[in-house]
Structures are given as structure tokens and as C-alpha cells.
XYZ file of C-alpha atoms in Angstrom:
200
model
C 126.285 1.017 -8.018
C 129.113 -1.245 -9.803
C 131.716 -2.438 -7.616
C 134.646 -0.682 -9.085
C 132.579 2.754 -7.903
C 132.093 0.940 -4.597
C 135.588 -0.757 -4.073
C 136.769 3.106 -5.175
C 134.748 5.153 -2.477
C 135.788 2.431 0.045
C 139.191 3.203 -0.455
C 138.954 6.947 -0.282
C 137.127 6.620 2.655
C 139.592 4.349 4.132
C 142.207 6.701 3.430
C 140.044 9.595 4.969
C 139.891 7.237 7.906
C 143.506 6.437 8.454
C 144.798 10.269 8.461
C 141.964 11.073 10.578
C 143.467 8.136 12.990
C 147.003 9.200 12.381
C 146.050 12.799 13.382
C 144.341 11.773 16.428
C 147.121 9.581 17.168
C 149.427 12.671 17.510
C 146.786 14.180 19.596
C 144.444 16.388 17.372
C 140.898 15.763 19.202
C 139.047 17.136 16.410
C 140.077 13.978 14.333
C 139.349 11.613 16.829
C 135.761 13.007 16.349
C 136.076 12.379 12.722
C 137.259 9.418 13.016
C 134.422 8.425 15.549
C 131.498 9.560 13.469
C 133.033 7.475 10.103
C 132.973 4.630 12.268
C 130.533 4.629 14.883
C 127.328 4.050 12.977
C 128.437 0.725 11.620
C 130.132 -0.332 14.929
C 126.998 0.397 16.196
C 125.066 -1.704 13.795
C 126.785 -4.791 14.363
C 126.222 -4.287 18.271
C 122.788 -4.067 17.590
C 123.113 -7.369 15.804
C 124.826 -8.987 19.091
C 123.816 -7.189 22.295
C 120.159 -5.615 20.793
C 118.972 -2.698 23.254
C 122.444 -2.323 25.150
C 124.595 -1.506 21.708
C 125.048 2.001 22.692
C 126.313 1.658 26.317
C 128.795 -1.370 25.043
C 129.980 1.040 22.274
C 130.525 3.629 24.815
C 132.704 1.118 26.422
C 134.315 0.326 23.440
C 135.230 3.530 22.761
C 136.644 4.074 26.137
C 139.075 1.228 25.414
C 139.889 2.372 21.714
C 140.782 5.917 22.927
C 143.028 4.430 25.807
C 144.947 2.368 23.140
C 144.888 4.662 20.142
C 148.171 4.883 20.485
C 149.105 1.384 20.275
C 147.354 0.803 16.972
C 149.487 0.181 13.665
C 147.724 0.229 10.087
C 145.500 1.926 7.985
C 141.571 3.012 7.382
C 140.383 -0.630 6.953
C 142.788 -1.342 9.775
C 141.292 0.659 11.727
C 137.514 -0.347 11.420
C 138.912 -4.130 12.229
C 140.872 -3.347 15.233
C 137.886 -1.187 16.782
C 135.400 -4.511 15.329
C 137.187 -6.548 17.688
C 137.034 -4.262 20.611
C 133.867 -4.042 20.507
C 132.719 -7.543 19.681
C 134.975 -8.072 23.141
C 132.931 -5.641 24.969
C 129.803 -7.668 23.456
C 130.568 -10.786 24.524
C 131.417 -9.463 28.464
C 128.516 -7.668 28.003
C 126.690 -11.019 26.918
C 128.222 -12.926 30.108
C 127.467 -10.960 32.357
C 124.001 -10.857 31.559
C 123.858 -14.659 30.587
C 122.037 -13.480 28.060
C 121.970 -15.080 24.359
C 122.319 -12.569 21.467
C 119.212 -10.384 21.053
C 117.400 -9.206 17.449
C 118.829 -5.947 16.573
C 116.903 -3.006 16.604
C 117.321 0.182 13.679
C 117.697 3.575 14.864
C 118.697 6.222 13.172
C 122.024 5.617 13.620
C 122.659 3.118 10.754
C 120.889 5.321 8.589
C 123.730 8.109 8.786
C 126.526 6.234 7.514
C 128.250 8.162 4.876
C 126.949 7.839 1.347
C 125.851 10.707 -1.207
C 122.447 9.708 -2.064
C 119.406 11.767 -2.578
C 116.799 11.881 0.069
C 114.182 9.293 -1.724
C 117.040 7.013 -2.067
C 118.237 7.002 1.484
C 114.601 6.561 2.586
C 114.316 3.126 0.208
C 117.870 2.220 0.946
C 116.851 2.718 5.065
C 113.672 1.269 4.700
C 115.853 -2.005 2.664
C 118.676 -1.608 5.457
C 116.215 -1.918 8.285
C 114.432 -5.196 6.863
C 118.026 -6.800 6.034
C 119.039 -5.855 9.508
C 115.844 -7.585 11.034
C 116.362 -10.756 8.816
C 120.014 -11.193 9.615
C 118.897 -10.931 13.413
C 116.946 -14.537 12.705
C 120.345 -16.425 11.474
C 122.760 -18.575 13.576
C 124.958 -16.485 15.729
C 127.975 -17.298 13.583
C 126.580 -16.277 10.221
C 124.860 -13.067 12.035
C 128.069 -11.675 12.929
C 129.785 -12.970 9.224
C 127.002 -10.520 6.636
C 127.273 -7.878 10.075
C 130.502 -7.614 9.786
C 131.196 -7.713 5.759
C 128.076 -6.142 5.206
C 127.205 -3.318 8.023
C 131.134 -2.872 8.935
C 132.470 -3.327 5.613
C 135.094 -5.320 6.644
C 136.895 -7.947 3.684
C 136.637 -11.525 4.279
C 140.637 -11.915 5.865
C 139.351 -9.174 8.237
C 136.042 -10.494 9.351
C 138.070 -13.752 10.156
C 140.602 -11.789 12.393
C 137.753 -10.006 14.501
C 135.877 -13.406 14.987
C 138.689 -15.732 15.178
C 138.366 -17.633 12.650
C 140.203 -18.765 8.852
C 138.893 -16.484 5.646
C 137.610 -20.112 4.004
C 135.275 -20.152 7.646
C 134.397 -17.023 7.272
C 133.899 -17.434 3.510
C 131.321 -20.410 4.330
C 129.492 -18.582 6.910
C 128.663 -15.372 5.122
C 127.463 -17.723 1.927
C 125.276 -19.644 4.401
C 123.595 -16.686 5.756
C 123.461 -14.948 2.752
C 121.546 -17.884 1.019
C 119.370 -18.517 4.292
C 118.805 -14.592 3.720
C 117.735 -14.988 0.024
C 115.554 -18.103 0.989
C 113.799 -15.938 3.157
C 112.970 -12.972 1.201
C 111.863 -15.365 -1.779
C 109.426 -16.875 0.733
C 108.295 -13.212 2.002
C 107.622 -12.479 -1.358
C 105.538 -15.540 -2.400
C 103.511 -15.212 0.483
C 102.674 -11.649 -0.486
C 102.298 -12.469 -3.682
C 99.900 -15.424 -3.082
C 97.946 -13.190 -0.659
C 97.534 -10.416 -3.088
C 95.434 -12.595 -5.132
């Protein structure tokens, strides 16, 4: 896919996204559901990413705390997917403390595997199958460029964003997702030599 098809389906599922979230805001549940299920699986992905096993009862918690303050939030689609990003990484990191825990390897359910695309059926399996290795590998990074590719790359968050959720200035940000992207590369080079050199 080129990115002018991919920057164009992001924005009309942005804009999907905000008048689902504008219509829930004025109190039409059926839209909060809509809204839920566009962003759910990749708020669920990045949990993954930080809290491992617990992702699903921290998003529930999330949730709980983006349907009490629905009606405080200003903006858009992308907006939208930010503001509940930082909810949740919030709820993460509590989570995190109160388990003195460090960050666990994510694990792949099915979950990340329904987030909306119009693919055919052989293609979702590869893209899955691609999805759940990339997921695995990003687990192994530095906490900091783990949540950087998450949050561009599962979320789909831009890079101005991704800083606001973690705190931190787009050049940061920037650095951190080129780091882990390269360590990523690095790695799957390796994989493949080593494969490759095995096959022989």
C-alpha cells in the first residue's frame, strides 16, 4: 500500500472516529460502541506491549475513566485515539506500580488481528502472522523505544502525538522510534542469516 492510500484511509477513519465520539458525546450509546471497537484493538496492543497478561483488565479500567470524561474531551478522530493513549498508558503505569513489576513481553491475541482493514483472508493471515512477530520483537527493545513504534505503529498515532501521550518533544520521540526501528531491522537481518546459514 502507498502512503497517500494509507494517509487517505487514516483520515476517513479518523473522521468516522470523531462523529462516532461527537455522537456519543451527546449521549447516543450505540456510538460509544463504535467508537470502542475502532479503538480498542490497538489500545489494546500497546497494553500488551507495557503490562503483558493484564492488558485487558487495565483497558477495562481505562475505559471506565474515558467514559466518565467523554464529555470533557475536545478534538477530533486522531484526537481521540491520543487522549484515550494517555489514559491508558496512566492506567499502565499504576498498574505497573502496584505490582512493582517491570514491563512484560506482549502477548498476540486475536484482538490485534481485528483492527479495521479490507484485506482478503490470505492477506490478513500473512499480515497477522507479520504483526505477531513485529509485536514479539518490539517486546525485546528499551522501554522507551517499545512504547515509541507501539504507539506510531500499533496506535497509529503521528510523531507530535506520540510525544504528548509519553511526555516527551516530537525530535525525542523522533529519535526513539528510529532507534527501535533500526534495532528492529538489525534483528530481523540477523533472524534471517541465521536461517539462511542453517538451511544450508
Amino acid at each position: 500500500m502507498n502512503k497517500a492510500v494509507g494517509h487517505r484511509r487514516a483520515q476517513a477513519y479518523d473522521a468516522e472516529l470523531g462523529a462516532a465520539v461527537e455522537r456519543a458525546q451527546a449521549g447516543d450509546e450505540d456510538a460509544f460502541e463504535i467508537a470502542y471497537r475502532m479503538v480498542q484493538p490497538g489500545l489494546l496492543g500497546f497494553l500488551r506491549g507495557l503490562v503483558g497478561e493484564d492488558a485487558e483488565d487495565v483497558a477495562s479500567d481505562a475505559w471506565l475513566e474515558i467514559a466518565r470524561d467523554l464529555g470533557r474531551f475536545r478534538g477530533d478522530g486522531a484526537g481521540f485515539r491520543g487522549w484515550t493513549a494517555v489514559i491508558a498508558r496512566h492506567r499502565a503505569l499504576d498498574h505497573l506500580r502496584r505490582q512493582k513489576n517491570r514491563p512484560r513481553g506482549s502477548l498476540i491475541e486475536q484482538d490485534l488481528r481485528e483492527m479495521p482493514g479490507a484485506q482478503d483472508t490470505a492477506g490478513e493471515v500473512l499480515e497477522s502472522l507479520a504483526t505477531e512477530r513485529a509485536l514479539e520483537l518490539i517486546a525485546t527493545l528499551p522501554q522507551d523505544q517499545a512504547e515509541a513504534v507501539l504507539l506510531r505503529v500499533v496506535v497509529g498515532l503521528d510523531g507530535p502525538a506520540t510525544g504528548r501521550v509519553l511526555g516527551k518533544r516530537p525530535g525525542a520521540i523522533r529519535t526513539a522510534v528510529h532507534r527501535g526501528l533500526k534495532r528492529l531491522a538489525e534483528r530481523v537481518t540477523d533472524t534471517a542469516a541465521r536461517a539462511e546459514g542453517g538451511s544450508r
